[in-house]
Amino acid sequence: MTVRRVVLLGEEVLRAPTAEIERFGKETQALVQDLFDTMYYAEGIGIAAPQISVSLRVCVMDLSRADDSESQRLTLINPVVLESSKTEEKATEGCLSIPGMEEVVKRPAHIVVRAQDELGRTNELEAEGLLSRVIQHEIDHLDGILFFDRVTPLKRQFLLKKWKKNQ
């Protein structure tokens, strides 16, 4: 399909909550393929529709880059976190829309998510570890939240200052 331009920090689409997909068809399937093509091209493990200027509740991921395994393609459309553990884990996160920036983020260790695939079929998924983290990161994008919104105000200020200096 198509590799699209990844939107960078400062563009409004990254901060706007997204709309649900109500009709599934060729357009939805093409969007999902464009997301995968763009993510692979950018060498990421996850990407959400707002990162390619589309304000819809769609994100994709493939963790095979992180652990050198076979493809683990996952599409989440209209995802909803049904459960999240009280136990939290810290790990470093980055973002294709904020290249060169990384910071430690605390997130629930285990989640249960309900979402649809590109054909509109509803599934529930339990996730922990890296998969849990990537799903939460991408759902945040669908809600207009960036990873550095989840760090302390002082760290966030430092990251923004660093970002502005590098632009």
Tab-separated table of N, CA and C in Angstrom:
chain	number	residue	atom	x	y	z
A	1	MET	N	0.832	-1.171	0.000
A	1	MET	CA	0.000	0.000	0.000
A	1	MET	C	0.887	1.248	0.000
A	2	THR	N	0.830	2.028	1.126
A	2	THR	CA	1.510	3.310	1.117
A	2	THR	C	2.204	3.592	2.435
A	3	VAL	N	3.434	4.089	2.336
A	3	VAL	CA	4.122	4.608	3.520
A	3	VAL	C	3.720	6.066	3.635
A	4	ARG	N	3.180	6.432	4.781
A	4	ARG	CA	2.720	7.803	4.990
A	4	ARG	C	3.699	8.572	5.873
A	5	ARG	N	3.581	9.891	5.853
A	5	ARG	CA	4.422	10.751	6.692
A	5	ARG	C	3.995	10.601	8.146
A	6	VAL	N	4.973	10.416	9.024
A	6	VAL	CA	4.699	10.348	10.459
A	6	VAL	C	4.636	11.763	11.007
A	7	VAL	N	3.534	12.082	11.655
A	7	VAL	CA	3.295	13.392	12.255
A	7	VAL	C	4.238	13.555	13.454
A	8	LEU	N	4.778	14.750	13.625
A	8	LEU	CA	5.704	15.017	14.719
A	8	LEU	C	5.065	15.850	15.818
A	9	LEU	N	5.669	15.780	16.998
A	9	LEU	CA	5.226	16.541	18.155
A	9	LEU	C	4.973	17.993	17.757
A	10	GLY	N	3.852	18.528	18.205
A	10	GLY	CA	3.480	19.907	17.896
A	10	GLY	C	2.328	19.986	16.915
A	11	GLU	N	2.083	18.887	16.178
A	11	GLU	CA	0.959	18.887	15.248
A	11	GLU	C	-0.307	18.510	16.017
A	12	GLU	N	-1.370	19.281	15.802
A	12	GLU	CA	-2.600	19.177	16.584
A	12	GLU	C	-3.222	17.793	16.592
A	13	VAL	N	-3.123	17.061	15.511
A	13	VAL	CA	-3.770	15.757	15.411
A	13	VAL	C	-3.298	14.796	16.513
A	14	LEU	N	-2.087	14.991	17.018
A	14	LEU	CA	-1.567	14.121	18.073
A	14	LEU	C	-2.256	14.347	19.417
A	15	ARG	N	-2.888	15.487	19.591
A	15	ARG	CA	-3.508	15.828	20.879
A	15	ARG	C	-5.029	15.708	20.869
A	16	ALA	N	-5.605	15.339	19.752
A	16	ALA	CA	-7.061	15.271	19.635
A	16	ALA	C	-7.545	13.837	19.844
A	17	PRO	N	-8.574	13.653	20.668
A	17	PRO	CA	-9.180	12.318	20.777
A	17	PRO	C	-9.730	11.882	19.420
A	18	THR	N	-9.692	10.593	19.160
A	18	THR	CA	-10.075	10.061	17.855
A	18	THR	C	-11.513	9.564	17.835
A	19	ALA	N	-12.055	9.426	16.646
A	19	ALA	CA	-13.424	8.926	16.444
A	19	ALA	C	-13.397	7.427	16.199
A	20	GLU	N	-14.459	6.762	16.648
A	20	GLU	CA	-14.567	5.321	16.418
A	20	GLU	C	-14.868	5.026	14.958
A	21	ILE	N	-14.413	3.869	14.515
A	21	ILE	CA	-14.762	3.383	13.187
A	21	ILE	C	-16.084	2.638	13.322
A	22	GLU	N	-17.043	2.992	12.475
A	22	GLU	CA	-18.361	2.366	12.536
A	22	GLU	C	-18.616	1.439	11.365
A	23	ARG	N	-17.984	1.720	10.229
A	23	ARG	CA	-18.165	0.875	9.039
A	23	ARG	C	-16.825	0.291	8.645
A	24	PHE	N	-16.830	-0.999	8.409
A	24	PHE	CA	-15.612	-1.704	8.048
A	24	PHE	C	-15.682	-2.117	6.586
A	25	GLY	N	-14.590	-1.927	5.894
A	25	GLY	CA	-14.552	-2.274	4.477
A	25	GLY	C	-13.162	-2.060	3.930
A	26	LYS	N	-13.097	-1.829	2.637
A	26	LYS	CA	-11.800	-1.676	1.962
A	26	LYS	C	-11.012	-0.477	2.486
A	27	GLU	N	-11.705	0.620	2.829
A	27	GLU	CA	-11.005	1.803	3.344
A	27	GLU	C	-10.313	1.494	4.670
A	28	THR	N	-11.011	0.781	5.546
A	28	THR	CA	-10.421	0.403	6.835
A	28	THR	C	-9.234	-0.525	6.618
A	29	GLN	N	-9.396	-1.495	5.738
A	29	GLN	CA	-8.311	-2.433	5.458
A	29	GLN	C	-7.102	-1.718	4.854
A	30	ALA	N	-7.347	-0.742	3.978
A	30	ALA	CA	-6.251	0.030	3.379
A	30	ALA	C	-5.542	0.871	4.443
A	31	LEU	N	-6.303	1.471	5.361
A	31	LEU	CA	-5.701	2.245	6.446
A	31	LEU	C	-4.817	1.358	7.308
A	32	VAL	N	-5.302	0.180	7.657
A	32	VAL	CA	-4.514	-0.754	8.467
A	32	VAL	C	-3.227	-1.115	7.735
A	33	GLN	N	-3.309	-1.390	6.443
A	33	GLN	CA	-2.097	-1.732	5.688
A	33	GLN	C	-1.135	-0.550	5.627
A	34	ASP	N	-1.648	0.659	5.439
A	34	ASP	CA	-0.786	1.851	5.436
A	34	ASP	C	-0.088	2.024	6.787
A	35	LEU	N	-0.816	1.738	7.871
A	35	LEU	CA	-0.195	1.831	9.198
A	35	LEU	C	0.947	0.829	9.331
A	36	PHE	N	0.719	-0.406	8.924
A	36	PHE	CA	1.795	-1.400	8.992
A	36	PHE	C	2.968	-0.989	8.097
A	37	ASP	N	2.692	-0.561	6.881
A	37	ASP	CA	3.764	-0.154	5.959
A	37	ASP	C	4.589	0.994	6.545
A	38	THR	N	3.906	1.975	7.117
A	38	THR	CA	4.585	3.136	7.705
A	38	THR	C	5.393	2.726	8.927
A	39	MET	N	4.812	1.884	9.784
A	39	MET	CA	5.504	1.428	10.995
A	39	MET	C	6.770	0.652	10.626
A	40	TYR	N	6.659	-0.272	9.671
A	40	TYR	CA	7.838	-1.053	9.273
A	40	TYR	C	8.907	-0.141	8.663
A	41	TYR	N	8.490	0.778	7.815
A	41	TYR	CA	9.437	1.708	7.184
A	41	TYR	C	10.175	2.530	8.241
A	42	ALA	N	9.441	2.962	9.268
A	42	ALA	CA	10.033	3.790	10.331
A	42	ALA	C	10.743	2.954	11.394
A	43	GLU	N	10.715	1.647	11.215
A	43	GLU	CA	11.368	0.709	12.136
A	43	GLU	C	10.803	0.791	13.549
A	44	GLY	N	9.473	0.928	13.632
A	44	GLY	CA	8.797	0.940	14.922
A	44	GLY	C	8.182	-0.410	15.228
A	45	ILE	N	7.618	-0.517	16.432
A	45	ILE	CA	6.896	-1.739	16.817
A	45	ILE	C	5.416	-1.454	17.054
A	46	GLY	N	5.015	-0.200	16.913
A	46	GLY	CA	3.612	0.171	17.045
A	46	GLY	C	3.393	1.555	16.462
A	47	ILE	N	2.172	1.782	15.985
A	47	ILE	CA	1.815	3.102	15.462
A	47	ILE	C	0.293	3.235	15.515
A	48	ALA	N	-0.160	4.434	15.751
A	48	ALA	CA	-1.593	4.735	15.807
A	48	ALA	C	-1.968	5.682	14.679
A	49	ALA	N	-3.225	5.612	14.262
A	49	ALA	CA	-3.694	6.412	13.122
A	49	ALA	C	-3.396	7.910	13.241
A	50	PRO	N	-3.526	8.533	14.436
A	50	PRO	CA	-3.210	9.962	14.498
A	50	PRO	C	-1.767	10.275	14.086
A	51	GLN	N	-0.891	9.300	14.207
A	51	GLN	CA	0.511	9.533	13.844
A	51	GLN	C	0.708	9.641	12.337
A	52	ILE	N	-0.338	9.289	11.570
A	52	ILE	CA	-0.289	9.512	10.123
A	52	ILE	C	-1.432	10.458	9.709
A	53	SER	N	-1.833	11.324	10.639
A	53	SER	CA	-2.841	12.373	10.404
A	53	SER	C	-4.256	11.850	10.174
A	54	VAL	N	-4.582	10.706	10.766
A	54	VAL	CA	-5.925	10.152	10.643
A	54	VAL	C	-6.525	10.063	12.048
A	55	SER	N	-7.592	10.789	12.291
A	55	SER	CA	-8.190	10.848	13.631
A	55	SER	C	-9.233	9.758	13.841
A	56	LEU	N	-8.802	8.519	13.700
A	56	LEU	CA	-9.661	7.359	13.914
A	56	LEU	C	-9.021	6.426	14.926
A	57	ARG	N	-9.852	5.640	15.644
A	57	ARG	CA	-9.386	4.743	16.714
A	57	ARG	C	-8.834	3.442	16.122
A	58	VAL	N	-7.656	3.553	15.531
A	58	VAL	CA	-6.991	2.401	14.924
A	58	VAL	C	-5.519	2.443	15.294
A	59	CYS	N	-4.993	1.298	15.724
A	59	CYS	CA	-3.550	1.190	15.927
A	59	CYS	C	-3.112	-0.219	15.563
A	60	VAL	N	-1.837	-0.331	15.219
A	60	VAL	CA	-1.271	-1.623	14.855
A	60	VAL	C	0.060	-1.788	15.565
A	61	MET	N	0.484	-3.033	15.686
A	61	MET	CA	1.780	-3.312	16.290
A	61	MET	C	2.303	-4.646	15.792
A	62	ASP	N	3.614	-4.788	15.875
A	62	ASP	CA	4.289	-6.036	15.548
A	62	ASP	C	5.562	-6.054	16.376
A	63	LEU	N	5.583	-6.911	17.393
A	63	LEU	CA	6.706	-6.942	18.326
A	63	LEU	C	7.885	-7.755	17.831
A	64	SER	N	7.802	-8.307	16.633
A	64	SER	CA	8.894	-9.155	16.152
A	64	SER	C	10.219	-8.401	16.057
A	65	ARG	N	10.174	-7.103	15.835
A	65	ARG	CA	11.419	-6.316	15.796
A	65	ARG	C	12.091	-6.261	17.153
A	66	ALA	N	11.281	-6.319	18.209
A	66	ALA	CA	11.815	-6.199	19.560
A	66	ALA	C	12.475	-7.481	20.027
A	67	ASP	N	12.010	-8.625	19.527
A	67	ASP	CA	12.567	-9.887	20.020
A	67	ASP	C	13.032	-10.834	18.915
A	68	ASP	N	13.194	-10.318	17.701
A	68	ASP	CA	13.689	-11.106	16.567
A	68	ASP	C	12.896	-12.387	16.330
A	69	SER	N	11.601	-12.344	16.566
A	69	SER	CA	10.756	-13.513	16.329
A	69	SER	C	10.023	-13.346	15.000
A	70	GLU	N	9.181	-14.315	14.685
A	70	GLU	CA	8.341	-14.199	13.498
A	70	GLU	C	7.349	-13.060	13.694
A	71	SER	N	6.779	-12.608	12.607
A	71	SER	CA	5.820	-11.515	12.649
A	71	SER	C	4.706	-11.799	13.655
A	72	GLN	N	4.368	-10.773	14.417
A	72	GLN	CA	3.304	-10.855	15.418
A	72	GLN	C	2.335	-9.699	15.191
A	73	ARG	N	1.849	-9.563	13.972
A	73	ARG	CA	0.976	-8.442	13.615
A	73	ARG	C	-0.294	-8.448	14.445
A	74	LEU	N	-0.626	-7.277	14.962
A	74	LEU	CA	-1.842	-7.122	15.751
A	74	LEU	C	-2.487	-5.800	15.363
A	75	THR	N	-3.783	-5.851	15.067
A	75	THR	CA	-4.565	-4.661	14.735
A	75	THR	C	-5.620	-4.467	15.807
A	76	LEU	N	-5.707	-3.252	16.332
A	76	LEU	CA	-6.731	-2.920	17.318
A	76	LEU	C	-7.538	-1.741	16.796
A	77	ILE	N	-8.837	-1.976	16.594
A	77	ILE	CA	-9.740	-0.919	16.150
A	77	ILE	C	-10.774	-0.716	17.243
A	78	ASN	N	-11.002	0.538	17.600
A	78	ASN	CA	-11.921	0.897	18.687
A	78	ASN	C	-11.570	0.178	19.990
A	79	PRO	N	-10.285	0.156	20.371
A	79	PRO	CA	-9.901	-0.597	21.573
A	79	PRO	C	-10.389	0.062	22.861
A	80	VAL	N	-10.705	-0.808	23.828
A	80	VAL	CA	-11.126	-0.372	25.151
A	80	VAL	C	-10.400	-1.251	26.166
A	81	VAL	N	-9.740	-0.628	27.137
A	81	VAL	CA	-9.100	-1.390	28.208
A	81	VAL	C	-10.197	-1.749	29.207
A	82	LEU	N	-10.432	-3.054	29.370
A	82	LEU	CA	-11.473	-3.541	30.280
A	82	LEU	C	-10.951	-3.711	31.698
A	83	GLU	N	-9.701	-4.132	31.814
A	83	GLU	CA	-9.077	-4.346	33.120
A	83	GLU	C	-7.611	-3.957	33.033
A	84	SER	N	-7.085	-3.453	34.141
A	84	SER	CA	-5.639	-3.222	34.232
A	84	SER	C	-5.208	-3.542	35.660
A	85	SER	N	-4.049	-4.148	35.772
A	85	SER	CA	-3.566	-4.583	37.081
A	85	SER	C	-3.146	-3.394	37.934
A	86	LYS	N	-3.181	-3.598	39.231
A	86	LYS	CA	-2.667	-2.589	40.156
A	86	LYS	C	-1.138	-2.609	40.150
A	87	THR	N	-0.578	-3.770	39.812
A	87	THR	CA	0.869	-3.895	39.714
A	87	THR	C	1.350	-3.111	38.498
A	88	GLU	N	2.366	-2.291	38.714
A	88	GLU	CA	2.901	-1.485	37.618
A	88	GLU	C	4.349	-1.867	37.334
A	89	GLU	N	4.757	-1.591	36.111
A	89	GLU	CA	6.135	-1.819	35.701
A	89	GLU	C	6.677	-0.555	35.057
A	90	LYS	N	7.978	-0.355	35.229
A	90	LYS	CA	8.651	0.776	34.598
A	90	LYS	C	9.509	0.254	33.448
A	91	ALA	N	9.511	0.993	32.351
A	91	ALA	CA	10.360	0.661	31.211
A	91	ALA	C	10.522	1.902	30.350
A	92	THR	N	11.567	1.897	29.558
A	92	THR	CA	11.845	3.014	28.660
A	92	THR	C	10.920	2.951	27.452
A	93	GLU	N	10.364	4.089	27.099
A	93	GLU	CA	9.516	4.207	25.911
A	93	GLU	C	10.047	5.315	25.015
A	94	GLY	N	9.791	5.146	23.741
A	94	GLY	CA	10.065	6.169	22.746
A	94	GLY	C	8.838	6.286	21.863
A	95	CYS	N	8.926	7.107	20.829
A	95	CYS	CA	7.755	7.327	19.982
A	95	CYS	C	8.206	7.779	18.595
A	96	LEU	N	7.579	7.210	17.567
A	96	LEU	CA	7.917	7.605	16.200
A	96	LEU	C	7.617	9.081	15.944
A	97	SER	N	6.682	9.659	16.697
A	97	SER	CA	6.327	11.073	16.519
A	97	SER	C	7.226	12.014	17.319
A	98	ILE	N	8.097	11.440	18.131
A	98	ILE	CA	9.045	12.242	18.909
A	98	ILE	C	10.412	11.560	18.789
A	99	PRO	N	10.980	11.523	17.589
A	99	PRO	CA	12.215	10.763	17.368
A	99	PRO	C	13.376	11.261	18.235
A	100	GLY	N	14.151	10.296	18.707
A	100	GLY	CA	15.330	10.624	19.499
A	100	GLY	C	15.046	10.858	20.972
A	101	MET	N	13.798	10.755	21.381
A	101	MET	CA	13.420	10.995	22.777
A	101	MET	C	12.990	9.676	23.408
A	102	GLU	N	13.497	9.411	24.590
A	102	GLU	CA	13.093	8.233	25.356
A	102	GLU	C	13.036	8.604	26.821
A	103	GLU	N	12.150	7.924	27.553
A	103	GLU	CA	12.066	8.141	28.993
A	103	GLU	C	11.396	6.931	29.630
A	104	VAL	N	11.701	6.717	30.897
A	104	VAL	CA	11.095	5.630	31.658
A	104	VAL	C	9.657	6.025	32.010
A	105	VAL	N	8.721	5.117	31.732
A	105	VAL	CA	7.302	5.348	31.973
A	105	VAL	C	6.763	4.183	32.797
A	106	LYS	N	5.915	4.506	33.774
A	106	LYS	CA	5.278	3.493	34.612
A	106	LYS	C	3.881	3.218	34.065
A	107	ARG	N	3.579	1.912	33.863
A	107	ARG	CA	2.269	1.514	33.346
A	107	ARG	C	1.810	0.232	34.044
A	108	PRO	N	0.502	-0.055	34.030
A	108	PRO	CA	0.030	-1.337	34.556
A	108	PRO	C	0.725	-2.506	33.855
A	109	ALA	N	1.060	-3.529	34.624
A	109	ALA	CA	1.811	-4.673	34.086
A	109	ALA	C	0.942	-5.580	33.220
A	110	HIS	N	-0.343	-5.647	33.507
A	110	HIS	CA	-1.238	-6.584	32.828
A	110	HIS	C	-2.531	-5.859	32.474
A	111	ILE	N	-3.025	-6.087	31.265
A	111	ILE	CA	-4.293	-5.480	30.852
A	111	ILE	C	-5.149	-6.499	30.099
A	112	VAL	N	-6.429	-6.209	30.045
A	112	VAL	CA	-7.367	-6.934	29.190
A	112	VAL	C	-8.012	-5.882	28.294
A	113	VAL	N	-7.981	-6.132	26.993
A	113	VAL	CA	-8.468	-5.167	26.008
A	113	VAL	C	-9.522	-5.826	25.116
A	114	ARG	N	-10.554	-5.059	24.796
A	114	ARG	CA	-11.514	-5.483	23.779
A	114	ARG	C	-11.323	-4.573	22.582
A	115	ALA	N	-11.266	-5.165	21.392
A	115	ALA	CA	-11.089	-4.381	20.169
A	115	ALA	C	-11.635	-5.165	18.989
A	116	GLN	N	-11.718	-4.482	17.874
A	116	GLN	CA	-12.128	-5.114	16.635
A	116	GLN	C	-10.930	-5.222	15.708
A	117	ASP	N	-11.002	-6.161	14.783
A	117	ASP	CA	-9.962	-6.266	13.770
A	117	ASP	C	-10.427	-5.523	12.511
A	118	GLU	N	-9.640	-5.584	11.447
A	118	GLU	CA	-9.968	-4.806	10.243
A	118	GLU	C	-11.241	-5.275	9.536
A	119	LEU	N	-11.758	-6.457	9.925
A	119	LEU	CA	-13.023	-6.946	9.358
A	119	LEU	C	-14.212	-6.653	10.265
A	120	GLY	N	-13.949	-6.037	11.434
A	120	GLY	CA	-15.017	-5.682	12.356
A	120	GLY	C	-15.316	-6.735	13.405
A	121	ARG	N	-14.562	-7.835	13.405
A	121	ARG	CA	-14.774	-8.879	14.404
A	121	ARG	C	-14.236	-8.420	15.757
A	122	THR	N	-15.016	-8.635	16.820
A	122	THR	CA	-14.629	-8.225	18.167
A	122	THR	C	-13.880	-9.352	18.865
A	123	ASN	N	-12.781	-8.983	19.521
A	123	ASN	CA	-11.962	-9.935	20.265
A	123	ASN	C	-11.561	-9.323	21.590
A	124	GLU	N	-11.254	-10.178	22.554
A	124	GLU	CA	-10.646	-9.735	23.801
A	124	GLU	C	-9.250	-10.325	23.871
A	125	LEU	N	-8.341	-9.552	24.452
A	125	LEU	CA	-6.944	-9.935	24.500
A	125	LEU	C	-6.384	-9.612	25.869
A	126	GLU	N	-5.683	-10.564	26.455
A	126	GLU	CA	-4.935	-10.312	27.685
A	126	GLU	C	-3.496	-10.071	27.285
A	127	ALA	N	-2.875	-9.099	27.920
A	127	ALA	CA	-1.491	-8.782	27.567
A	127	ALA	C	-0.698	-8.413	28.805
A	128	GLU	N	0.582	-8.775	28.769
A	128	GLU	CA	1.511	-8.364	29.815
A	128	GLU	C	2.854	-8.106	29.156
A	129	GLY	N	3.781	-7.600	29.939
A	129	GLY	CA	5.110	-7.324	29.409
A	129	GLY	C	5.093	-6.273	28.319
A	130	LEU	N	5.946	-6.468	27.321
A	130	LEU	CA	6.083	-5.488	26.245
A	130	LEU	C	4.778	-5.293	25.479
A	131	LEU	N	4.038	-6.362	25.230
A	131	LEU	CA	2.781	-6.226	24.490
A	131	LEU	C	1.812	-5.318	25.241
A	132	SER	N	1.695	-5.500	26.546
A	132	SER	CA	0.833	-4.647	27.358
A	132	SER	C	1.259	-3.183	27.235
A	133	ARG	N	2.549	-2.947	27.321
A	133	ARG	CA	3.084	-1.585	27.251
A	133	ARG	C	2.796	-0.949	25.890
A	134	VAL	N	3.030	-1.676	24.819
A	134	VAL	CA	2.822	-1.122	23.477
A	134	VAL	C	1.338	-0.842	23.247
A	135	ILE	N	0.478	-1.754	23.666
A	135	ILE	CA	-0.963	-1.518	23.512
A	135	ILE	C	-1.369	-0.248	24.257
A	136	GLN	N	-0.926	-0.103	25.495
A	136	GLN	CA	-1.284	1.094	26.273
A	136	GLN	C	-0.739	2.363	25.636
A	137	HIS	N	0.488	2.302	25.137
A	137	HIS	CA	1.111	3.455	24.478
A	137	HIS	C	0.278	3.876	23.259
A	138	GLU	N	-0.117	2.892	22.452
A	138	GLU	CA	-0.867	3.219	21.233
A	138	GLU	C	-2.287	3.685	21.555
A	139	ILE	N	-2.940	3.089	22.552
A	139	ILE	CA	-4.266	3.570	22.949
A	139	ILE	C	-4.170	4.999	23.474
A	140	ASP	N	-3.094	5.313	24.189
A	140	ASP	CA	-2.887	6.703	24.608
A	140	ASP	C	-2.917	7.645	23.404
A	141	HIS	N	-2.248	7.256	22.316
A	141	HIS	CA	-2.270	8.095	21.102
A	141	HIS	C	-3.701	8.336	20.641
A	142	LEU	N	-4.543	7.321	20.741
A	142	LEU	CA	-5.931	7.459	20.295
A	142	LEU	C	-6.725	8.420	21.173
A	143	ASP	N	-6.212	8.656	22.384
A	143	ASP	CA	-6.855	9.584	23.328
A	143	ASP	C	-6.144	10.932	23.398
A	144	GLY	N	-5.165	11.164	22.517
A	144	GLY	CA	-4.448	12.437	22.496
A	144	GLY	C	-3.388	12.565	23.578
A	145	ILE	N	-2.919	11.432	24.083
A	145	ILE	CA	-1.912	11.411	25.160
A	145	ILE	C	-0.594	10.905	24.590
A	146	LEU	N	0.499	11.566	24.961
A	146	LEU	CA	1.836	11.145	24.541
A	146	LEU	C	2.590	10.558	25.731
A	147	PHE	N	3.594	9.736	25.458
A	147	PHE	CA	4.278	9.039	26.548
A	147	PHE	C	4.844	9.983	27.592
A	148	PHE	N	5.307	11.160	27.192
A	148	PHE	CA	5.904	12.046	28.183
A	148	PHE	C	4.860	12.756	29.044
A	149	ASP	N	3.569	12.582	28.712
A	149	ASP	CA	2.514	13.066	29.603
A	149	ASP	C	2.434	12.187	30.854
A	150	ARG	N	3.068	11.033	30.815
A	150	ARG	CA	3.017	10.067	31.918
A	150	ARG	C	4.275	10.100	32.792
A	151	VAL	N	5.124	11.096	32.610
A	151	VAL	CA	6.309	11.257	33.459
A	151	VAL	C	6.105	12.473	34.359
A	152	THR	N	7.021	12.684	35.269
A	152	THR	CA	6.892	13.813	36.190
A	152	THR	C	6.950	15.138	35.416
A	153	PRO	N	6.353	16.187	35.968
A	153	PRO	CA	6.392	17.490	35.288
A	153	PRO	C	7.823	17.964	35.006
A	154	LEU	N	8.738	17.698	35.922
A	154	LEU	CA	10.125	18.117	35.720
A	154	LEU	C	10.764	17.373	34.545
A	155	LYS	N	10.549	16.050	34.473
A	155	LYS	CA	11.078	15.280	33.338
A	155	LYS	C	10.444	15.724	32.033
A	156	ARG	N	9.146	15.993	32.073
A	156	ARG	CA	8.436	16.440	30.873
A	156	ARG	C	9.001	17.768	30.389
A	157	GLN	N	9.248	18.683	31.312
A	157	GLN	CA	9.822	19.985	30.958
A	157	GLN	C	11.203	19.797	30.330
A	158	PHE	N	12.003	18.917	30.902
A	158	PHE	CA	13.332	18.624	30.361
A	158	PHE	C	13.227	18.055	28.947
A	159	LEU	N	12.308	17.099	28.748
A	159	LEU	CA	12.136	16.485	27.430
A	159	LEU	C	11.679	17.507	26.392
A	160	LEU	N	10.752	18.368	26.753
A	160	LEU	CA	10.285	19.389	25.814
A	160	LEU	C	11.387	20.373	25.452
A	161	LYS	N	12.192	20.729	26.444
A	161	LYS	CA	13.313	21.631	26.196
A	161	LYS	C	14.313	20.972	25.230
A	162	LYS	N	14.596	19.701	25.484
A	162	LYS	CA	15.508	18.941	24.611
A	162	LYS	C	14.934	18.844	23.200
A	163	TRP	N	13.629	18.587	23.086
A	163	TRP	CA	12.985	18.484	21.772
A	163	TRP	C	13.117	19.794	20.999
A	164	LYS	N	12.810	20.916	21.650
A	164	LYS	CA	12.893	22.226	20.995
A	164	LYS	C	14.315	22.548	20.552
A	165	LYS	N	15.280	22.173	21.364
A	165	LYS	CA	16.679	22.418	21.033
A	165	LYS	C	17.095	21.625	19.809
A	166	ASN	N	16.571	20.406	19.663
A	166	ASN	CA	16.964	19.535	18.548
A	166	ASN	C	16.209	19.832	17.257
A	167	GLN	N	15.203	20.708	17.312
A	167	GLN	CA	14.410	20.998	16.095
A	167	GLN	C	15.004	22.095	15.276
